[in-house]
Tab-separated table of C-alpha atoms in Angstrom:
chain	number	residue	atom	x	y	z
A	1	MET	CA	-21.272	24.801	-32.780
A	2	THR	CA	-21.100	25.681	-29.111
A	3	SER	CA	-18.831	24.486	-26.358
A	4	SER	CA	-18.354	25.171	-22.687
A	5	GLY	CA	-15.545	27.489	-21.621
A	6	TYR	CA	-13.502	24.535	-20.427
A	7	ASP	CA	-13.091	22.443	-23.554
A	8	PHE	CA	-12.086	25.033	-26.155
A	9	ASP	CA	-8.332	24.619	-25.886
A	10	LEU	CA	-7.481	25.913	-29.325
A	11	TYR	CA	-5.264	28.808	-28.237
A	12	ARG	CA	-3.944	27.828	-24.843
A	13	PRO	CA	-1.300	25.369	-23.681
A	14	SER	CA	-2.521	22.114	-22.168
A	15	GLU	CA	-2.854	21.560	-18.438
A	16	GLU	CA	0.380	19.513	-18.563
A	17	HIS	CA	2.215	22.469	-20.089
A	18	ASP	CA	0.871	24.782	-17.385
A	19	MET	CA	1.953	22.349	-14.667
A	20	LEU	CA	5.412	22.130	-16.241
A	21	ARG	CA	5.660	25.938	-16.201
A	22	ASP	CA	4.769	26.072	-12.495
A	23	ALA	CA	7.344	23.387	-11.671
A	24	VAL	CA	10.152	25.015	-13.670
A	25	ARG	CA	9.338	28.468	-12.287
A	26	SER	CA	9.511	27.200	-8.696
A	27	LEU	CA	12.809	25.435	-9.372
A	28	ALA	CA	14.279	28.443	-11.204
A	29	GLU	CA	13.342	30.863	-8.423
A	30	ALA	CA	14.678	28.568	-5.690
A	31	LYS	CA	17.842	27.133	-7.275
A	32	ILE	CA	18.886	29.406	-10.173
A	33	ALA	CA	17.773	32.987	-9.396
A	34	PRO	CA	19.886	33.320	-6.210
A	35	TYR	CA	23.089	32.902	-8.264
A	36	ALA	CA	22.135	34.910	-11.375
A	37	ALA	CA	23.774	38.226	-10.375
A	38	GLU	CA	26.934	36.481	-9.151
A	39	VAL	CA	27.193	34.375	-12.319
A	40	ASP	CA	26.960	37.563	-14.401
A	41	GLU	CA	29.323	39.577	-12.200
A	42	GLU	CA	32.000	36.868	-12.118
A	43	ALA	CA	31.367	35.705	-15.708
A	44	ARG	CA	31.401	32.119	-14.463
A	45	PHE	CA	29.551	29.037	-15.662
A	46	PRO	CA	26.243	28.583	-13.755
A	47	GLN	CA	27.122	25.213	-12.237
A	48	GLU	CA	24.290	25.504	-9.679
A	49	ALA	CA	21.807	25.815	-12.549
A	50	LEU	CA	23.271	22.819	-14.388
A	51	ASP	CA	23.109	20.703	-11.214
A	52	ALA	CA	19.502	21.742	-10.525
A	53	LEU	CA	18.405	21.162	-14.121
A	54	VAL	CA	20.078	17.745	-14.338
A	55	ALA	CA	18.647	16.680	-10.943
A	56	ASN	CA	15.164	17.497	-12.252
A	57	ASP	CA	15.628	16.148	-15.813
A	58	LEU	CA	15.241	19.618	-17.320
A	59	HIS	CA	18.667	20.023	-18.958
A	60	ALA	CA	17.740	18.343	-22.266
A	61	VAL	CA	14.000	17.666	-22.196
A	62	HIS	CA	13.795	17.331	-25.987
A	63	VAL	CA	15.650	13.979	-26.130
A	64	PRO	CA	13.214	11.212	-27.171
A	65	GLU	CA	12.190	8.616	-24.587
A	66	SER	CA	13.703	5.846	-26.712
A	67	TYR	CA	17.168	7.258	-25.859
A	68	GLY	CA	16.461	7.785	-22.170
A	69	GLY	CA	15.113	11.326	-22.464
A	70	SER	CA	11.876	12.962	-21.358
A	71	GLY	CA	10.561	13.147	-24.927
A	72	ALA	CA	9.186	16.653	-24.309
A	73	ASP	CA	7.432	18.321	-27.220
A	74	ALA	CA	8.649	21.579	-28.761
A	75	LEU	CA	6.274	23.736	-26.714
A	76	ALA	CA	7.355	22.076	-23.450
A	77	THR	CA	10.988	22.766	-24.397
A	78	VAL	CA	10.082	26.420	-25.057
A	79	ILE	CA	8.410	26.701	-21.638
A	80	VAL	CA	11.455	25.248	-19.848
A	81	ILE	CA	13.811	27.704	-21.586
A	82	GLU	CA	11.416	30.611	-21.054
A	83	GLU	CA	11.081	30.010	-17.315
A	84	VAL	CA	14.822	29.528	-16.730
A	85	SER	CA	15.548	32.624	-18.824
A	86	ARG	CA	13.115	34.671	-16.729
A	87	VAL	CA	15.614	34.515	-13.845
A	88	CYS	CA	18.948	33.859	-15.630
A	89	ALA	CA	19.494	34.002	-19.399
A	90	SER	CA	22.969	32.418	-19.104
A	91	SER	CA	21.442	29.329	-17.457
A	92	SER	CA	18.757	29.004	-20.141
A	93	LEU	CA	21.516	28.292	-22.655
A	94	ILE	CA	21.990	24.875	-21.032
A	95	PRO	CA	18.691	23.375	-22.299
A	96	ALA	CA	18.677	25.599	-25.416
A	97	VAL	CA	22.167	24.685	-26.679
A	98	ASN	CA	21.768	21.034	-25.720
A	99	LYS	CA	18.871	21.014	-28.192
A	100	LEU	CA	20.752	23.020	-30.830
A	101	GLY	CA	23.834	20.798	-30.647
A	102	SER	CA	22.019	17.468	-30.642
A	103	LEU	CA	19.134	18.174	-33.023
A	104	PRO	CA	21.247	17.447	-36.139
A	105	VAL	CA	21.857	13.953	-34.705
A	106	ILE	CA	18.121	13.546	-33.979
A	107	LEU	CA	17.127	14.792	-37.461
A	108	SER	CA	19.771	13.115	-39.627
A	109	GLY	CA	21.997	10.800	-37.574
A	110	SER	CA	22.195	7.020	-37.830
A	111	GLU	CA	20.555	4.884	-35.162
A	112	GLU	CA	24.015	4.016	-33.789
A	113	LEU	CA	24.940	7.686	-33.525
A	114	LYS	CA	21.684	8.504	-31.726
A	115	LYS	CA	22.181	5.739	-29.173
A	116	LYS	CA	25.811	6.662	-28.595
A	117	TYR	CA	25.342	10.415	-28.073
A	118	LEU	CA	21.748	11.037	-26.993
A	119	ALA	CA	21.808	8.631	-24.017
A	120	PRO	CA	24.670	10.428	-22.147
A	121	LEU	CA	23.025	13.770	-22.986
A	122	ALA	CA	19.700	12.613	-21.542
A	123	LYS	CA	21.425	11.330	-18.388
A	124	GLY	CA	23.180	14.640	-17.821
A	125	ASP	CA	26.629	13.114	-18.284
A	126	ALA	CA	27.425	15.383	-21.249
A	127	MET	CA	26.380	18.602	-22.941
A	128	PHE	CA	26.201	19.247	-26.696
A	129	SER	CA	27.364	22.342	-28.616
A	130	TYR	CA	26.881	23.441	-32.236
A	131	CYS	CA	29.797	24.531	-34.441
A	132	LEU	CA	28.654	26.351	-37.571
A	133	SER	CA	30.074	29.916	-37.498
A	134	GLU	CA	33.682	30.782	-38.295
A	135	PRO	CA	35.806	33.950	-38.190
A	136	ASP	CA	34.963	34.654	-41.850
A	137	ALA	CA	31.669	32.753	-42.101
A	138	GLY	CA	28.903	34.246	-39.960
A	139	SER	CA	25.681	35.135	-41.774
A	140	ASP	CA	27.234	33.509	-44.872
A	141	ALA	CA	27.681	30.165	-43.149
A	142	ALA	CA	28.091	28.378	-46.493
A	143	GLY	CA	31.385	30.273	-46.918
A	144	MET	CA	33.033	28.211	-44.180
A	145	LYS	CA	36.637	27.042	-44.555
A	146	THR	CA	36.893	24.201	-42.008
A	147	LYS	CA	37.779	21.106	-44.010
A	148	ALA	CA	37.153	17.404	-43.516
A	149	VAL	CA	39.312	15.141	-45.705
A	150	ARG	CA	38.584	11.430	-46.050
A	151	ASP	CA	41.449	9.176	-44.964
A	152	GLY	CA	40.578	5.475	-44.915
A	153	ASP	CA	37.872	4.844	-42.323
A	154	SER	CA	38.181	8.368	-40.937
A	155	TYR	CA	37.882	12.045	-41.785
A	156	VAL	CA	40.581	14.491	-40.727
A	157	LEU	CA	39.201	17.888	-39.673
A	158	ASN	CA	41.100	21.178	-39.717
A	159	GLY	CA	39.737	24.656	-39.036
A	160	VAL	CA	38.455	27.200	-36.536
A	161	LYS	CA	34.893	27.627	-35.290
A	162	ARG	CA	33.935	30.903	-33.604
A	163	TRP	CA	31.165	32.034	-31.194
A	164	ILE	CA	30.613	28.510	-29.896
A	165	THR	CA	28.262	28.569	-26.925
A	166	ASN	CA	29.289	26.424	-23.942
A	167	ALA	CA	32.540	25.487	-25.695
A	168	GLY	CA	34.937	23.822	-23.286
A	169	VAL	CA	32.090	22.717	-21.024
A	170	SER	CA	30.273	20.542	-23.568
A	171	GLU	CA	31.597	17.045	-24.226
A	172	TYR	CA	30.113	16.783	-27.725
A	173	TYR	CA	30.167	19.144	-30.730
A	174	THR	CA	28.211	19.009	-33.963
A	175	VAL	CA	30.767	20.370	-36.434
A	176	MET	CA	30.037	21.473	-40.000
A	177	ALA	CA	32.988	21.062	-42.375
A	178	VAL	CA	33.649	21.202	-46.116
A	179	THR	CA	34.072	17.782	-47.704
A	180	ASP	CA	33.793	19.012	-51.334
A	181	PRO	CA	34.924	22.637	-51.894
A	182	GLU	CA	33.500	22.675	-55.447
A	183	LYS	CA	29.887	22.329	-54.303
A	184	ARG	CA	29.611	25.215	-51.788
A	185	SER	CA	26.612	24.469	-49.487
A	186	LYS	CA	26.114	21.000	-51.014
A	187	GLY	CA	29.729	20.149	-50.219
A	188	ILE	CA	29.344	20.597	-46.445
A	189	SER	CA	29.041	17.614	-44.100
A	190	ALA	CA	28.260	17.327	-40.388
A	191	PHE	CA	30.221	15.353	-37.802
A	192	VAL	CA	30.119	14.646	-34.074
A	193	VAL	CA	33.431	15.683	-32.524
A	194	GLU	CA	34.257	14.854	-28.918
A	195	LYS	CA	36.062	17.218	-26.570
A	196	SER	CA	38.549	14.416	-25.829
A	197	ASP	CA	39.476	13.840	-29.493
A	198	PRO	CA	43.202	14.582	-30.032
A	199	GLY	CA	43.635	17.949	-31.757
A	200	VAL	CA	40.566	19.635	-30.216
A	201	SER	CA	41.322	22.774	-28.209
A	202	PHE	CA	39.587	26.003	-27.187
A	203	GLY	CA	40.302	29.716	-27.269
A	204	ALA	CA	39.998	32.054	-24.302
A	205	PRO	CA	36.408	32.871	-23.244
A	206	GLU	CA	35.042	35.920	-25.074
A	207	LYS	CA	34.470	39.012	-22.915
A	208	LYS	CA	30.828	39.709	-23.683
A	209	LEU	CA	28.163	42.363	-23.094
A	210	GLY	CA	25.680	39.834	-21.730
A	211	ILE	CA	25.047	36.110	-21.117
A	212	LYS	CA	28.364	36.231	-19.304
A	213	GLY	CA	27.758	32.963	-17.465
A	214	SER	CA	27.639	30.989	-20.682
A	215	PRO	CA	31.167	30.527	-22.049
A	216	THR	CA	31.622	31.524	-25.695
A	217	ARG	CA	34.924	30.360	-27.158
A	218	GLU	CA	36.630	29.439	-30.392
A	219	VAL	CA	37.005	25.738	-31.121
A	220	TYR	CA	40.263	24.750	-32.822
A	221	LEU	CA	40.422	21.580	-34.911
A	222	ASP	CA	44.005	20.582	-35.618
A	223	ASN	CA	44.194	17.315	-37.595
A	224	VAL	CA	41.264	15.909	-35.609
A	225	ARG	CA	40.656	12.348	-36.776
A	226	VAL	CA	36.976	11.395	-36.634
A	227	PRO	CA	35.710	7.890	-37.527
A	228	ALA	CA	33.573	7.985	-40.687
A	229	ASP	CA	30.592	6.589	-38.784
A	230	ARG	CA	30.486	9.854	-36.800
A	231	MET	CA	29.289	11.689	-39.898
A	232	ILE	CA	25.728	12.914	-39.347
A	233	GLY	CA	23.699	11.831	-42.377
A	234	ALA	CA	25.156	11.485	-45.867
A	235	GLU	CA	28.228	13.312	-47.143
A	236	GLY	CA	27.220	16.742	-48.445
A	237	SER	CA	23.978	16.881	-46.439
A	238	GLY	CA	25.425	18.829	-43.502
A	239	PHE	CA	24.353	22.302	-44.547
A	240	ALA	CA	20.782	21.180	-45.239
A	241	THR	CA	20.727	19.572	-41.764
A	242	ALA	CA	22.116	22.778	-40.233
A	243	MET	CA	19.366	24.896	-41.810
A	244	LYS	CA	16.650	22.406	-40.873
A	245	THR	CA	17.974	22.453	-37.297
A	246	LEU	CA	17.756	26.249	-37.152
A	247	ASP	CA	14.119	26.168	-38.322
A	248	HIS	CA	13.346	24.348	-35.059
A	249	THR	CA	15.863	25.947	-32.701
A	250	ARG	CA	15.284	29.598	-33.566
A	251	ILE	CA	12.073	29.103	-31.599
A	252	THR	CA	14.177	28.370	-28.502
A	253	ILE	CA	15.870	31.769	-28.912
A	254	ALA	CA	12.405	33.317	-29.093
A	255	ALA	CA	11.652	31.475	-25.836
A	256	GLN	CA	14.784	32.892	-24.255
A	257	ALA	CA	13.755	36.401	-25.328
A	258	LEU	CA	10.264	35.862	-23.866
A	259	GLY	CA	11.724	34.806	-20.532
A	260	ILE	CA	14.099	37.771	-20.298
A	261	ALA	CA	11.263	40.160	-21.187
A	262	GLN	CA	8.881	38.531	-18.692
A	263	GLY	CA	11.466	38.817	-15.921
A	264	ALA	CA	11.976	42.506	-16.715
A	265	LEU	CA	8.239	43.250	-16.868
A	266	ASP	CA	7.567	41.407	-13.599
A	267	TYR	CA	10.293	43.342	-11.812
A	268	ALA	CA	9.250	46.728	-13.228
A	269	LYS	CA	5.591	46.066	-12.383
A	270	GLY	CA	6.474	45.421	-8.748
A	271	TYR	CA	8.783	48.431	-8.574
A	272	VAL	CA	6.283	51.032	-9.842
A	273	GLN	CA	3.787	49.965	-7.203
A	274	GLU	CA	6.358	50.574	-4.430
A	275	ARG	CA	8.245	53.629	-5.680
A	276	LYS	CA	6.569	56.881	-4.600
A	277	GLN	CA	7.041	60.317	-6.152
A	278	PHE	CA	4.800	63.372	-5.875
A	279	GLY	CA	3.022	61.668	-2.983
A	280	LYS	CA	1.857	58.506	-4.785
A	281	PRO	CA	3.187	55.331	-6.420
A	282	ILE	CA	4.619	56.100	-9.863
A	283	GLY	CA	2.435	53.255	-11.191
A	284	ASP	CA	-0.545	55.582	-10.692
A	285	PHE	CA	0.734	57.942	-13.396
A	286	GLN	CA	-0.767	57.411	-16.831
A	287	GLY	CA	2.585	57.800	-18.608
A	288	VAL	CA	3.982	54.877	-16.632
A	289	GLN	CA	0.799	52.824	-17.084
A	290	PHE	CA	0.977	53.265	-20.867
A	291	MET	CA	4.594	52.067	-20.898
A	292	LEU	CA	3.647	48.942	-18.926
A	293	ALA	CA	0.644	48.328	-21.179
A	294	ASP	CA	2.825	48.490	-24.303
A	295	MET	CA	5.423	46.198	-22.727
A	296	ALA	CA	2.786	43.610	-21.787
A	297	MET	CA	1.122	43.846	-25.207
A	298	LYS	CA	4.387	43.271	-27.104
A	299	LEU	CA	5.300	40.392	-24.805
A	300	GLU	CA	1.953	38.667	-25.261
A	301	ALA	CA	2.086	39.078	-29.052
A	302	ALA	CA	5.602	37.583	-29.037
A	303	ARG	CA	4.468	34.690	-26.837
A	304	GLN	CA	1.500	33.792	-29.063
A	305	LEU	CA	3.695	33.844	-32.176
A	306	THR	CA	6.380	31.745	-30.448
A	307	TYR	CA	3.927	29.142	-29.159
A	308	ALA	CA	2.266	28.875	-32.580
A	309	ALA	CA	5.735	28.353	-34.104
A	310	ALA	CA	6.537	25.708	-31.454
A	311	ALA	CA	3.333	23.836	-32.294
A	312	ARG	CA	4.348	23.841	-35.956
A	313	SER	CA	7.845	22.642	-35.031
A	314	GLU	CA	6.357	19.697	-33.170
A	315	ARG	CA	3.989	18.755	-35.999
A	316	VAL	CA	6.850	18.879	-38.515
A	317	ALA	CA	9.036	16.763	-36.193
A	318	LEU	CA	6.256	14.180	-35.991
A	319	GLY	CA	6.213	13.876	-39.772
A	320	GLY	CA	3.676	16.506	-40.781
A	321	GLY	CA	4.164	18.789	-43.768
A	322	LYS	CA	6.483	21.791	-43.773
A	323	GLU	CA	3.788	24.023	-42.169
A	324	ASP	CA	5.717	27.177	-43.143
A	325	LEU	CA	8.093	26.359	-40.277
A	326	THR	CA	10.984	28.296	-41.813
A	327	PHE	CA	8.877	31.466	-41.860
A	328	PHE	CA	7.363	30.950	-38.419
A	329	GLY	CA	10.675	30.046	-36.755
A	330	ALA	CA	12.325	33.173	-38.183
A	331	ALA	CA	9.330	35.363	-37.349
A	332	ALA	CA	9.132	34.163	-33.750
A	333	LYS	CA	12.852	34.648	-33.146
A	334	CYS	CA	12.928	38.047	-34.811
A	335	TYR	CA	9.772	39.484	-33.243
A	336	ALA	CA	10.369	38.118	-29.740
A	337	SER	CA	13.982	39.307	-29.611
A	338	ASP	CA	13.094	42.787	-30.879
A	339	ALA	CA	10.293	42.913	-28.303
A	340	ALA	CA	12.645	41.760	-25.518
A	341	MET	CA	15.126	44.520	-26.349
A	342	GLU	CA	12.350	47.149	-26.253
A	343	ILE	CA	10.772	45.762	-23.070
A	344	THR	CA	14.034	45.494	-21.123
A	345	THR	CA	15.065	49.002	-22.217
A	346	ASP	CA	11.723	50.368	-21.037
A	347	ALA	CA	12.007	48.429	-17.771
A	348	VAL	CA	15.378	50.071	-17.091
A	349	GLN	CA	13.723	53.433	-17.824
A	350	LEU	CA	10.922	52.754	-15.336
A	351	LEU	CA	13.457	52.225	-12.553
A	352	GLY	CA	15.235	55.448	-13.449
A	353	GLY	CA	18.727	55.709	-11.958
A	354	TYR	CA	18.226	52.444	-10.068
A	355	GLY	CA	17.651	50.614	-13.332
A	356	TYR	CA	21.100	51.714	-14.494
A	357	THR	CA	22.901	50.137	-11.539
A	358	ARG	CA	24.061	46.570	-11.023
A	359	ASP	CA	22.256	46.481	-7.659
A	360	TYR	CA	19.081	45.773	-9.635
A	361	PRO	CA	18.647	42.987	-12.222
A	362	LEU	CA	17.249	45.055	-15.091
A	363	GLU	CA	20.511	46.294	-16.592
A	364	ARG	CA	21.610	42.628	-16.756
A	365	MET	CA	18.367	41.671	-18.473
A	366	MET	CA	18.796	44.499	-20.978
A	367	ARG	CA	22.359	43.344	-21.751
A	368	ASP	CA	21.251	39.716	-22.012
A	369	ALA	CA	18.363	40.580	-24.358
A	370	LYS	CA	20.697	42.054	-26.984
A	371	ILE	CA	22.240	38.734	-28.010
A	372	THR	CA	18.829	37.286	-28.904
A	373	GLN	CA	18.738	39.738	-31.840
A	374	ILE	CA	22.113	38.469	-33.048
A	375	TYR	CA	22.715	34.755	-32.601
A	376	GLU	CA	21.161	31.874	-34.551
A	377	GLY	CA	20.939	34.349	-37.410
A	378	THR	CA	20.822	38.133	-37.002
A	379	ASN	CA	17.395	39.715	-37.210
A	380	GLN	CA	18.410	41.195	-40.557
A	381	VAL	CA	19.005	37.656	-41.829
A	382	GLN	CA	15.672	36.560	-40.275
A	383	ARG	CA	13.928	39.180	-42.399
A	384	ILE	CA	15.633	37.802	-45.523
A	385	VAL	CA	14.542	34.289	-44.507
A	386	MET	CA	10.951	35.471	-43.926
A	387	ALA	CA	10.800	37.347	-47.230
A	388	ARG	CA	11.968	34.244	-49.111
A	389	ASN	CA	9.459	32.007	-47.307
A	390	LEU	CA	6.316	34.104	-47.130
A	391	PRO	CA	3.378	31.822	-46.250
């Protein structure tokens, strides 16, 4: 079989995806990049980014059209996060966490729940966070202690959730809580909790190494009464929903890592062409060229793996088989985040002393990259997940 060079689209994004990338990149460079250093320095929420993303319907592109959203596929969502992350990782957590927080509702929620919570999210009237981790339940999420006790037509929730991204800013929270302590993971249920529910409060923002513009806080649940119809799916199905969610959303962390790494490579590439030592640009030296080649190679390998995982995520979401999504989601997140840490570290090295100062963006990118190896499951846990789900 032969085909012309134009109609063999097997391993490249569609024209629509490429156009989306160009649009998001232009927006990110114009409306988000100018504030990135200040957002990091002041550890403040990137309101300018939220406003720009909402104005352009890019804050929660994954929400289906039937609930007022853009209905973007998984690869389009990856591209949005990647391009925002290229200039500001903190800002990329707006579309990423909106997907993480709301995906349990999309996957397992009742039609009423979807209408009630996805429409305001799509409009930009509310953000969505995800409450799984606790002070004593991190990698062992099934060991959580937050309880939900049935009381008439409601459940009463008590407990503490830790490391909650965008806590205090988001209006809605998907909260995992124990409804039957005897059953461990099969005794966990998921609920939508609203910021305005009596008994919901937040800890002080964590003082973090990176992603300083995205608030990370504890969420306190003190006798929070939630109507029973706010349970996501059946009682006891919460943990299964949480794990299914992560199969899809780990790919968004891979996207974030790709964007950070791309931003670092782009900056370093420009710098080595300008910086002169020994009478010529340092980019002319083979040692520097080999570093750039390795950085670009790792980044491209990570991108291909991430896009292949995103394609699988979309096919599974549309009702296809499992497609080894658990393996591919973990592999993409793990490989891309490891690559981002290596690439940003090398980019700092290429700038020498300048790379180590806050006058240049690379030390921020290096700090931001680190979290991608940790959250949504540490890369050690990803390797366990991969080993248990070898294709």
